[in-house]
mmCIF file of C-alpha atoms in Angstrom:
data_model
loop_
_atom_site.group_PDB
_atom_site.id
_atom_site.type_symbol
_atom_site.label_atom_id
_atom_site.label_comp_id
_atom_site.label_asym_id
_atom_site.label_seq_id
_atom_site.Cartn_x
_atom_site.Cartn_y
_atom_site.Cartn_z
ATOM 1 C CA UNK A 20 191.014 54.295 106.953
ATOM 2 C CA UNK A 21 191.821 50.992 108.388
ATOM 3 C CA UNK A 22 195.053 52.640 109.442
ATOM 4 C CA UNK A 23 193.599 55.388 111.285
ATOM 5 C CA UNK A 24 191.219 52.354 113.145
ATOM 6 C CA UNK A 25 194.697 50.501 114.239
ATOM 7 C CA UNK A 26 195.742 53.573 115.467
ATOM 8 C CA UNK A 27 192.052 54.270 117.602
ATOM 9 C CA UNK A 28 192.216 50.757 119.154
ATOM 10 C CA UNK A 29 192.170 52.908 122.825
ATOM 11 C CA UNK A 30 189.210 54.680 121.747
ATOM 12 C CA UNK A 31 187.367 51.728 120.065
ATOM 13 C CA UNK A 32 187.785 49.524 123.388
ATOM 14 C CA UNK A 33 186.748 52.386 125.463
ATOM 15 C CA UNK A 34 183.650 52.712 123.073
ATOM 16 C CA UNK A 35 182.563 49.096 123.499
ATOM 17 C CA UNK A 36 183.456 49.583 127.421
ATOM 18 C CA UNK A 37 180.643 52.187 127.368
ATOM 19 C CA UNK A 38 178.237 49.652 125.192
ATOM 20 C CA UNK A 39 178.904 46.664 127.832
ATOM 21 C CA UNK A 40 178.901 49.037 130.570
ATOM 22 C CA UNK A 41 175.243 50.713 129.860
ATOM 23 C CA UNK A 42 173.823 46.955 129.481
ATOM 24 C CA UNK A 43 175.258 46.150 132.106
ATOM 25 C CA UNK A 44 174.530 48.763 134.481
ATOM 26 C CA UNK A 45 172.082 46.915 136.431
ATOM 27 C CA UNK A 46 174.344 43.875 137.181
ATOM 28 C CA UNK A 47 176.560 45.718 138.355
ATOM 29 C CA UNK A 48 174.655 47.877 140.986
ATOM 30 C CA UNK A 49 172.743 44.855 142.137
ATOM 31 C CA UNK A 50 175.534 42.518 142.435
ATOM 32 C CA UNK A 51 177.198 43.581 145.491
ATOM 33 C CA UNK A 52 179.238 46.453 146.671
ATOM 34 C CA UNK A 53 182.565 44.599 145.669
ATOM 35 C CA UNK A 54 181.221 44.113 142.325
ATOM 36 C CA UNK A 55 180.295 47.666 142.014
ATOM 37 C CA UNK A 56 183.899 49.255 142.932
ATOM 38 C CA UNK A 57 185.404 47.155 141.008
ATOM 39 C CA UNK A 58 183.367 48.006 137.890
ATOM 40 C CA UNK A 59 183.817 51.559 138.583
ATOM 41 C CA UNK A 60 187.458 50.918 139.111
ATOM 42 C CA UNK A 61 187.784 49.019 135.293
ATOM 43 C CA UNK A 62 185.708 51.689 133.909
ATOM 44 C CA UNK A 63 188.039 54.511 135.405
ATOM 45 C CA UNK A 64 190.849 52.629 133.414
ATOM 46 C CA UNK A 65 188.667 52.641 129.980
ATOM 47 C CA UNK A 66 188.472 56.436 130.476
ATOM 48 C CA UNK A 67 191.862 56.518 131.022
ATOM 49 C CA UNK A 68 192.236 54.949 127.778
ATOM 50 C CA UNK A 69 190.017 57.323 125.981
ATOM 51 C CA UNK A 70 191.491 60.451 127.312
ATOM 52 C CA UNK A 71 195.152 59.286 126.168
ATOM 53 C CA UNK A 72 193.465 59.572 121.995
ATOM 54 C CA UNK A 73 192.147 62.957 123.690
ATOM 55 C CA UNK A 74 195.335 64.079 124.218
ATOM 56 C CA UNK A 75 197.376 63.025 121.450
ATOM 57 C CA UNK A 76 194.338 64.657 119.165
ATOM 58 C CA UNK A 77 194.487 67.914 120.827
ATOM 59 C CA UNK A 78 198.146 67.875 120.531
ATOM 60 C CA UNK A 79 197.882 67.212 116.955
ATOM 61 C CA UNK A 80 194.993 70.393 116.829
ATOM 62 C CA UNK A 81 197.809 72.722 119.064
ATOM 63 C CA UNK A 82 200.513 72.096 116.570
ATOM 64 C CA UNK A 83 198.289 73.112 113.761
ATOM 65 C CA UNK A 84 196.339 76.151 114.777
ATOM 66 C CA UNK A 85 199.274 77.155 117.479
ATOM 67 C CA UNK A 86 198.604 78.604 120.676
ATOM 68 C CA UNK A 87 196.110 79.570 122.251
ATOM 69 C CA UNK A 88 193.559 78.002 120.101
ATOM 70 C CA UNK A 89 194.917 74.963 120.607
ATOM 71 C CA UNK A 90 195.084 74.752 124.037
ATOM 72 C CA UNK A 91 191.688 76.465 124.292
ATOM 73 C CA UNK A 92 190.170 73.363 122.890
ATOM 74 C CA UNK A 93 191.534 70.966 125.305
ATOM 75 C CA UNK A 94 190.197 72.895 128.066
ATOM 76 C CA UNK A 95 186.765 73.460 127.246
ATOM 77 C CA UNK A 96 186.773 69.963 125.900
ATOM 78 C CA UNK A 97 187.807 69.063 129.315
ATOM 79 C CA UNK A 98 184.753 71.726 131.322
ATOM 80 C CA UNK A 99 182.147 69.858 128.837
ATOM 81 C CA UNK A 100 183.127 66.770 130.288
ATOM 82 C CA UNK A 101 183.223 68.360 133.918
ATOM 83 C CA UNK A 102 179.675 69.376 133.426
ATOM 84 C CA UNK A 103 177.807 66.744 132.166
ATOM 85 C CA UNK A 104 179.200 64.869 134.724
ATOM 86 C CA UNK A 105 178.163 67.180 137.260
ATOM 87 C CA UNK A 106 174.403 67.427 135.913
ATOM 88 C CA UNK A 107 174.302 63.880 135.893
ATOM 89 C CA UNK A 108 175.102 63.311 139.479
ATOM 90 C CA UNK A 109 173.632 66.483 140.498
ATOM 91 C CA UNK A 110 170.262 65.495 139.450
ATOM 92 C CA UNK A 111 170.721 61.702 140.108
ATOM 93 C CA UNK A 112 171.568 61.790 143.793
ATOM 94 C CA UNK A 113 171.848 65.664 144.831
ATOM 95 C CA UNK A 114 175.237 66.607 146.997
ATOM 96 C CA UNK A 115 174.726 70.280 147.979
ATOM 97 C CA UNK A 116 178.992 70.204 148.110
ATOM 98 C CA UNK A 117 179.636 68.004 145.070
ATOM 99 C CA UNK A 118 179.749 71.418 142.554
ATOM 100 C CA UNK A 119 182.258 73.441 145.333
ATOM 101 C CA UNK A 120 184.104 70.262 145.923
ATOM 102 C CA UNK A 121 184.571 69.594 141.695
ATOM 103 C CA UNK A 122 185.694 73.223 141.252
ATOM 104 C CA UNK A 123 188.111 73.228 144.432
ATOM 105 C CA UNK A 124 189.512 69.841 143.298
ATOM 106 C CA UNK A 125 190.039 70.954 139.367
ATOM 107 C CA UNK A 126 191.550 73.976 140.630
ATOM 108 C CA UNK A 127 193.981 72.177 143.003
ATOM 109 C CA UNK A 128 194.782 69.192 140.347
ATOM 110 C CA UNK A 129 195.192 72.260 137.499
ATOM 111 C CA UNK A 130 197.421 74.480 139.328
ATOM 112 C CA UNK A 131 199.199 72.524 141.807
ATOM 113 C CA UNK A 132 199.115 69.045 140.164
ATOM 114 C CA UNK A 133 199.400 69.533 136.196
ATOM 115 C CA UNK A 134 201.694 73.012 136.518
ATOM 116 C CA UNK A 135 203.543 71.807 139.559
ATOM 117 C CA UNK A 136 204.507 68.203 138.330
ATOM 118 C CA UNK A 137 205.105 69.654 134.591
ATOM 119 C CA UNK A 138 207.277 72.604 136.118
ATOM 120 C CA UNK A 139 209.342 70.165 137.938
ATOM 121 C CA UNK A 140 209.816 67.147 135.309
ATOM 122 C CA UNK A 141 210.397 70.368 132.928
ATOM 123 C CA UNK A 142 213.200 72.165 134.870
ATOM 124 C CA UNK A 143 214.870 68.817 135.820
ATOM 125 C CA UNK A 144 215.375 68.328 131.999
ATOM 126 C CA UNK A 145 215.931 71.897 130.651
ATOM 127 C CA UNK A 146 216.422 74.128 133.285
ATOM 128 C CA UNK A 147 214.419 77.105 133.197
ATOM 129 C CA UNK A 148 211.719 77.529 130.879
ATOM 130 C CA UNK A 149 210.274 80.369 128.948
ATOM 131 C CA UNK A 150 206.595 81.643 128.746
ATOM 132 C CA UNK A 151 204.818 84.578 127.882
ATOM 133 C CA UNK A 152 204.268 86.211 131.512
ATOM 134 C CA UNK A 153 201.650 88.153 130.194
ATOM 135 C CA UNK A 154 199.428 85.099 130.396
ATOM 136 C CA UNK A 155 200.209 83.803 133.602
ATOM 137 C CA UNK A 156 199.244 87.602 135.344
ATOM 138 C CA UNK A 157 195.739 87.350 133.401
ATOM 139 C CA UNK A 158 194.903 83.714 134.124
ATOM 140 C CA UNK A 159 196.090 84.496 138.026
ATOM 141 C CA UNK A 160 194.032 87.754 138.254
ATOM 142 C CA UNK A 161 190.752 86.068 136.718
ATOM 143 C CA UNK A 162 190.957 83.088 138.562
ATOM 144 C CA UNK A 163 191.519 85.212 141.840
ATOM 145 C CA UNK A 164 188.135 87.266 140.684
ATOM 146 C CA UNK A 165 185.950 84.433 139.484
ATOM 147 C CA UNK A 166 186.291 82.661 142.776
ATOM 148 C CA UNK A 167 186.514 85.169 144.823
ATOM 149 C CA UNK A 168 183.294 86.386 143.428
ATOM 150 C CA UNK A 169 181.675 82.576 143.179
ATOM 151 C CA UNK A 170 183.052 80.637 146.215
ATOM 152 C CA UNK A 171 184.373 83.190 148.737
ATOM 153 C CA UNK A 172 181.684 85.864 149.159
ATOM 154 C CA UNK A 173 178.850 83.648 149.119
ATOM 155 C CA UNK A 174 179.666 83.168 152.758
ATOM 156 C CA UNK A 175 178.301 85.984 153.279
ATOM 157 C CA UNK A 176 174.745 86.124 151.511
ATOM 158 C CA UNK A 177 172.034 85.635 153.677
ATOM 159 C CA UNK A 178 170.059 82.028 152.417
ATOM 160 C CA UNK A 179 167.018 84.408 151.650
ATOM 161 C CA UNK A 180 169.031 85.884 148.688
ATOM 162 C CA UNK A 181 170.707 83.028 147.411
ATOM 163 C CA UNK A 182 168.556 83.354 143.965
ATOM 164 C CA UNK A 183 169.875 86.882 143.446
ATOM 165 C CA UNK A 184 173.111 86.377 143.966
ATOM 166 C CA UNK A 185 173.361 82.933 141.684
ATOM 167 C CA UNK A 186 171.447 85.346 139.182
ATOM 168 C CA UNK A 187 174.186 87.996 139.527
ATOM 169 C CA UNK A 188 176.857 85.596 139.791
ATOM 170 C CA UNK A 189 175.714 84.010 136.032
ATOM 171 C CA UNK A 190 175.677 87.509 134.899
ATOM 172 C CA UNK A 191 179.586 87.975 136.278
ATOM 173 C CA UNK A 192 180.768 85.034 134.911
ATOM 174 C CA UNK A 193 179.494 85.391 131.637
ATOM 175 C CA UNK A 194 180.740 89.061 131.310
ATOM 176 C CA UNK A 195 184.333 87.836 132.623
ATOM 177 C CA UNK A 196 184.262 85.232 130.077
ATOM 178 C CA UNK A 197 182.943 87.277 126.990
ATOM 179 C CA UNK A 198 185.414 89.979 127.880
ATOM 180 C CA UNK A 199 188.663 86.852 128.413
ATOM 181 C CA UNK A 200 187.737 85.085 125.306
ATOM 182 C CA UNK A 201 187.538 88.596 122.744
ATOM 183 C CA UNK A 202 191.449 88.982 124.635
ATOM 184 C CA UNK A 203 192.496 85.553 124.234
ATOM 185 C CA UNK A 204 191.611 84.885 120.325
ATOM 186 C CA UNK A 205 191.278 88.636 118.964
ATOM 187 C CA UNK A 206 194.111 91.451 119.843
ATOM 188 C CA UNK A 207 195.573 90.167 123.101
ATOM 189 C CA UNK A 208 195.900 86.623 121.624
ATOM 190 C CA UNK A 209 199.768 87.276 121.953
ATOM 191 C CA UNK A 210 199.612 87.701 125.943
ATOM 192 C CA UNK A 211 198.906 83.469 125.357
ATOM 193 C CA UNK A 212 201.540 82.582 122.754
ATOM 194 C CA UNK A 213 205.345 82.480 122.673
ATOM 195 C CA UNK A 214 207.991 82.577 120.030
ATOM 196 C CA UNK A 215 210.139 79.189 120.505
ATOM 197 C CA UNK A 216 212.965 78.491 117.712
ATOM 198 C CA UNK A 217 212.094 76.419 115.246
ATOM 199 C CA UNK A 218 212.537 72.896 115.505
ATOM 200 C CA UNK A 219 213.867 70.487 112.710
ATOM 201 C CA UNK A 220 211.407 67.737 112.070
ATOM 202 C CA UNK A 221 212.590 64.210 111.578
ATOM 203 C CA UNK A 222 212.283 63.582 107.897
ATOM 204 C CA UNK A 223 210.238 60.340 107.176
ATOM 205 C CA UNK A 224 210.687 58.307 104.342
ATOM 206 C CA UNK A 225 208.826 59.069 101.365
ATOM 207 C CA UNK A 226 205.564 56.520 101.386
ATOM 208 C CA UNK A 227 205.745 56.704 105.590
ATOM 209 C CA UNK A 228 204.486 60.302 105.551
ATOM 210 C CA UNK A 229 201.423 60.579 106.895
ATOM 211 C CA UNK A 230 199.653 64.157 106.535
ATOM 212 C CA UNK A 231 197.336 65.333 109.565
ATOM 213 C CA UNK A 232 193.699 65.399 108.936
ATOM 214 C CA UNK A 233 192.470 68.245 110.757
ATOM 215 C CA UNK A 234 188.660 66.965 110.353
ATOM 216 C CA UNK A 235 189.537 63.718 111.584
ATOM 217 C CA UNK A 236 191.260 64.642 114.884
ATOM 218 C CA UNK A 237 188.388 67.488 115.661
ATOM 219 C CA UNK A 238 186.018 64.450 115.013
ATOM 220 C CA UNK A 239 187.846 61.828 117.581
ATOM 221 C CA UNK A 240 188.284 65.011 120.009
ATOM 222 C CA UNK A 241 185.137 65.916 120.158
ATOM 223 C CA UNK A 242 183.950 61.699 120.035
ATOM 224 C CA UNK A 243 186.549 60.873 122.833
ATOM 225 C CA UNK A 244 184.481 63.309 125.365
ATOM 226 C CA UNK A 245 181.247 61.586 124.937
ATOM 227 C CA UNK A 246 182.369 58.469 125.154
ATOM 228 C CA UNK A 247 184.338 59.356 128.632
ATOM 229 C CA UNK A 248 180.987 61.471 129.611
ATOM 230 C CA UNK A 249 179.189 58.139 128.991
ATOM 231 C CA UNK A 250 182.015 56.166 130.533
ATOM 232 C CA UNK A 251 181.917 58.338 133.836
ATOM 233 C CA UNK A 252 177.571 58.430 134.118
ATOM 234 C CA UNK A 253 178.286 54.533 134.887
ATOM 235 C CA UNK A 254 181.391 55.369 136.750
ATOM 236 C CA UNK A 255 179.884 57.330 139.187
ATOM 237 C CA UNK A 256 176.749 55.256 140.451
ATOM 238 C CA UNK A 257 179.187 52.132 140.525
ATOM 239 C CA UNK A 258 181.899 54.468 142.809
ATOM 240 C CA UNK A 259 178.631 55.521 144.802
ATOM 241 C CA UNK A 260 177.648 52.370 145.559
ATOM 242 C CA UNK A 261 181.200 50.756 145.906
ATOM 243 C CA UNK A 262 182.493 53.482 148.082
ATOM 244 C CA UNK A 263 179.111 54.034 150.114
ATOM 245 C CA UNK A 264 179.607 53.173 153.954
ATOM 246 C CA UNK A 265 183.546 52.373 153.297
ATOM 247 C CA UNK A 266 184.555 56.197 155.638
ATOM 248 C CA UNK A 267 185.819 57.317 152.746
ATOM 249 C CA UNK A 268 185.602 61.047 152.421
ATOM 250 C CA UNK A 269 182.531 62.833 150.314
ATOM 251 C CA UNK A 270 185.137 65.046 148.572
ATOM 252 C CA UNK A 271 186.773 61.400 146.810
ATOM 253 C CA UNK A 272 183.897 61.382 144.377
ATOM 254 C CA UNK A 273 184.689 65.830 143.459
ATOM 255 C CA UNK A 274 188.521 64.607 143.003
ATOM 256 C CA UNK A 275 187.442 61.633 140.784
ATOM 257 C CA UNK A 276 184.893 63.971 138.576
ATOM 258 C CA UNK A 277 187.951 66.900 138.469
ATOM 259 C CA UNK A 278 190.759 64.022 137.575
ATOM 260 C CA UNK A 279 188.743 62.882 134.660
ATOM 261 C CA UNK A 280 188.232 65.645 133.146
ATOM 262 C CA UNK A 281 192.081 66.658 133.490
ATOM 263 C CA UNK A 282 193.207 63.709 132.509
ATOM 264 C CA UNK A 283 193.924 64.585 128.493
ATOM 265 C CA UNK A 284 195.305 67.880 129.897
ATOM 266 C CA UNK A 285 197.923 66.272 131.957
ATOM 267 C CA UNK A 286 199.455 63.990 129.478
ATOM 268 C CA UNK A 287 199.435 66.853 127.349
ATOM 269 C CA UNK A 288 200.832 69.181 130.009
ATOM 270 C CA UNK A 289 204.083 66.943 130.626
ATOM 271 C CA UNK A 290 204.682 66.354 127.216
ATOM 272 C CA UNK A 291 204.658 70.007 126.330
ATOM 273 C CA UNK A 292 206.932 70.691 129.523
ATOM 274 C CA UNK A 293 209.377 67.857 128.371
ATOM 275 C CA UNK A 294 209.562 69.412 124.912
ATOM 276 C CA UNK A 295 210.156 72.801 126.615
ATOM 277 C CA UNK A 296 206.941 74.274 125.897
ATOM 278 C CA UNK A 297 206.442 76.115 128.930
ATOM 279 C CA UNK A 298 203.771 78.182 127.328
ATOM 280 C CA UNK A 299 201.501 75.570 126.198
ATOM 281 C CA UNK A 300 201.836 74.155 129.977
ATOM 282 C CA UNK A 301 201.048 77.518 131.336
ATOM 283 C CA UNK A 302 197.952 77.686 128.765
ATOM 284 C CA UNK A 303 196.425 74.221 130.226
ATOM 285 C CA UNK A 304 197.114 74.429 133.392
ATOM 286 C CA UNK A 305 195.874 77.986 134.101
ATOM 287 C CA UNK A 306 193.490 78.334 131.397
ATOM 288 C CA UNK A 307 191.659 75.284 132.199
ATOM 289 C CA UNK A 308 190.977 76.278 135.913
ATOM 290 C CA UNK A 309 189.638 79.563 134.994
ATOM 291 C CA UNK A 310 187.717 77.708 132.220
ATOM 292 C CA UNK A 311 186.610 75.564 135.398
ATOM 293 C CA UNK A 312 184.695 78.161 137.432
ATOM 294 C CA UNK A 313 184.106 81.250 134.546
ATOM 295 C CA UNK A 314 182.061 77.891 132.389
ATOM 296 C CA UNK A 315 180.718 75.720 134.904
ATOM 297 C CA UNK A 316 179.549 77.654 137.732
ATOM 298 C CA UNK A 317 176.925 79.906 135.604
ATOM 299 C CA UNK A 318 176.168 76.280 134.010
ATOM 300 C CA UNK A 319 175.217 75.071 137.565
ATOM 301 C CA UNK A 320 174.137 78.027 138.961
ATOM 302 C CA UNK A 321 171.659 78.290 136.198
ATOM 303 C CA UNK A 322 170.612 74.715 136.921
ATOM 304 C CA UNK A 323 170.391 75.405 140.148
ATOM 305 C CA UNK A 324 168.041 78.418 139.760
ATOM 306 C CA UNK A 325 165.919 76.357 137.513
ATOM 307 C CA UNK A 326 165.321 73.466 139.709
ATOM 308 C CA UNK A 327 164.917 75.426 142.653
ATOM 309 C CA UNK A 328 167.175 73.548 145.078
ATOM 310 C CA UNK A 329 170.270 75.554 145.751
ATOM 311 C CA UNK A 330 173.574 74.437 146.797
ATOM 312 C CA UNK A 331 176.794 75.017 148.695
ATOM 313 C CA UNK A 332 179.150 77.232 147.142
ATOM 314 C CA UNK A 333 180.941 78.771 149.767
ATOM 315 C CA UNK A 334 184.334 77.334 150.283
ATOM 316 C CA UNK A 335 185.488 75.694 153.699
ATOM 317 C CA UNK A 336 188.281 77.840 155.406
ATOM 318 C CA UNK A 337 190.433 74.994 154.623
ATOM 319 C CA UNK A 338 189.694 75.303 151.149
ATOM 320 C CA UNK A 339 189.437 79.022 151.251
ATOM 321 C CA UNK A 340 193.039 79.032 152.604
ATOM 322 C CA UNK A 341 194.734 76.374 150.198
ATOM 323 C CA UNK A 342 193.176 78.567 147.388
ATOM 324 C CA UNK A 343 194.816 82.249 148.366
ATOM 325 C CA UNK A 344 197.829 80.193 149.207
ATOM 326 C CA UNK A 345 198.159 78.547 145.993
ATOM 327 C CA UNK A 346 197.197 82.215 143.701
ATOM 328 C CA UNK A 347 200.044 84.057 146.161
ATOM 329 C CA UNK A 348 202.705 81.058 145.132
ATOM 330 C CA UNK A 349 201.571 81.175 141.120
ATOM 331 C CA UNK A 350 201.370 85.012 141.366
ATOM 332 C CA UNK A 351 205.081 85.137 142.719
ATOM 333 C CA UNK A 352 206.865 82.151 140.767
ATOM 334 C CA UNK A 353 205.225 83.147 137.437
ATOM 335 C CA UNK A 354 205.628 86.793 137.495
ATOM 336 C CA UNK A 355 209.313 86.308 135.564
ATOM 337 C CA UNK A 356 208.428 84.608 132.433
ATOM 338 C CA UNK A 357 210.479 81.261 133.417
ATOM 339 C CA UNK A 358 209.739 78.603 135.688
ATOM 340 C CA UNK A 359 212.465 76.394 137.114
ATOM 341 C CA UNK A 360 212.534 72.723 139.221
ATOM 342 C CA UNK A 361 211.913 74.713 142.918
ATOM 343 C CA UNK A 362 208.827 76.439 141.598
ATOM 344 C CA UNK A 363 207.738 73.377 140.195
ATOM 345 C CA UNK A 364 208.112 71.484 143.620
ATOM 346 C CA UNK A 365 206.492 74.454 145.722
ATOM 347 C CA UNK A 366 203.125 73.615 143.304
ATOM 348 C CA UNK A 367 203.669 70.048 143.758
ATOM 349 C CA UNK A 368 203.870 70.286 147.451
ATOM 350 C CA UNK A 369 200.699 72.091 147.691
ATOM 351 C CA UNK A 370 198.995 69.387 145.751
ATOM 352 C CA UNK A 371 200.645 66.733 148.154
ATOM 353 C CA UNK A 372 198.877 68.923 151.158
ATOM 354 C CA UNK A 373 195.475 69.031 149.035
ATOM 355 C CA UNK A 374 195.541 65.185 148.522
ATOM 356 C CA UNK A 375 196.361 65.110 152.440
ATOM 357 C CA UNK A 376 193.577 67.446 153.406
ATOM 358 C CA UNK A 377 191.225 65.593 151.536
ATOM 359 C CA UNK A 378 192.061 62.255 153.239
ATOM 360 C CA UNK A 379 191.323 63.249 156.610
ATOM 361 C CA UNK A 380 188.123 64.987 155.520
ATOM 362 C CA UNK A 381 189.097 68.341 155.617
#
């Protein structure tokens, strides 16, 4: 036991972050806007911290239950996160752009960032890299339909008729899901896995093996979320205040909310990809931005509906055009079953131009 604590010391200190931080909270917003950024800016490393024990626990759950079980946990792990957070701020200080901007922003950081930059690391080391191509065409295709249907026709609807629409739109996500989940875990589970060789483990000495407790990292998983949900409630009001009157763009906060709940996906991501786990980098990356719109846009619709105060969902042409651009570039470089160092650069690029974008406000 008091092994398994030495080996938690990230989580721990990020637990007692998010103790100090919640007594705290009012020193810190009444202190000064220096004193608020930089609290938000400590407690944006804490989470860091946290999400590293994240990863390394849903690495340990991949390994055991294989793909695409594995991988399915990180993600929604990662949406849970992305929603709280987005309840929290939605119904501390409403931003009628903050849920479009969060769902643009994961999508970007899924696709262009974790795929690109793990594509490219991945093919510098081994070359091309195998994956199932099966899954890449069904993660493309229903990422292409959710948002389509959420963020691109919603243009269109007149404001009168914004209730039946979020009401129909709940209804098509939550079909879309039903229907992608039954694929993904019952007959069609092997469009999402891959058949690498078999790799000899390093044999430990005999009183150094340590055997994986399943419970335990399904426990710390599922802890290491709350305490980074708890870590980024603070987060955000200190980043409000810090950032508030600084010209920084509104769309900084939606990167922020997106990045943290990527951030155990990308360390895992790049470690699979190093490895030469292409699939499990293909599961992440894709999986988690159609877990991004199919979970949380019904989730905020709903809330939405409920509360009566609707919001913007219709993407910018900007971000209508980054999004088309970057579903034509994954629907062409992963429509081979390999991915190489070009295609990983092509993503990367694209996330360059995002980050860009976003800068000047666009």
């Amino acid at each position: 036991m008091l092994t398994s604590l030495k080996q938690e010391k990230f989580m721990l200190l990020a637990l007692i972050a998010a103790i100090a931080a919640y007594v705290l909270e009012h020193q810190l917003l009444h202190s000064g806007q220096m004193i608020a950024l930089f609290g938000g800016m400590v407690l944006i490393g804490f989470i860091v911290m946290a999400s590293m024990r994240v990863a390394h626990h849903a690495e340990v759950l991949a390994e055991k239950v294989g793909d695409p079980y594995g991988t399915m946990i990180l993600t929604l792990a990662a949406v849970l996160v992305e929603v709280v957070i987005l309840a929290i701020m939605m119904s501390n200080e409403a931003s009628p752009t903050l849920v479009r901007d969060t769902i643009y922003s994961a999508v970007m950081l899924d696709i262009n960032g974790i795929l690109g930059l793990a594509a490219l690391m991945g093919g510098i080391k081994h070359g091309e890299q195998s994956y199932n191509d099966d899954s890449a065409r069904t993660y493309s295709v229903m990422i292409l339909t959710a948002m389509g249907v959420s963020m691109v026709v919603p243009e269109f609807i007149p404001e009168a008729d914004w209730k039946i629409y979020s009401a129909f739109t709940i209804g098509a996500m939550v079909v879309l899901y039903t229907l992608f989940l039954r694929m993904q875990v019952g007959p069609h589970s092997y469009f999402f896995s891959y058949s690498y060789p078999e790799k000899r483990r390093k044999q430990l000495p005999p009183g150094e093996a340590s055997p994986v407790n399943l419970t335990f990292s399904i426990a710390t998983l599922v802890f290491g979320v709350v305490v980074i949900g708890a870590l980024a409630e603070v987060m955000s009001k200190t980043l409000d205040l810090g950032l508030e009157g600084t010209g920084a763009p509104p769309v900084i906060t939606a990167i922020l909310v997106a990045a943290i709940s990527a951030a155990p996906e990308i360390l895992t991501a790049l470690r699979a990809a190093l490895a030469n786990r292409m699939q499990s980098v293909v599961n992440i990356a894709l999986g988690a931005s159609l877990s991004t719109v199919i979970l949380t846009v019904p989730v905020m619709e709903a809330m939405a509906l409920y509360t009566g105060q609707p919001f913007q969902m219709a993407m910018t042409p900007v971000q209508t055009v980054m999004v088309f651009i970057t579903l034509i570039v994954c629907a062409i470089n992963l429509n081979d079953g390999e991915t190489n160092a070009i295609e990983g650069m092509t993503h990367f690029v694209l996330f360059a131009t995002f980050i860009m974008l976003s800068l000047l406000g666009l």
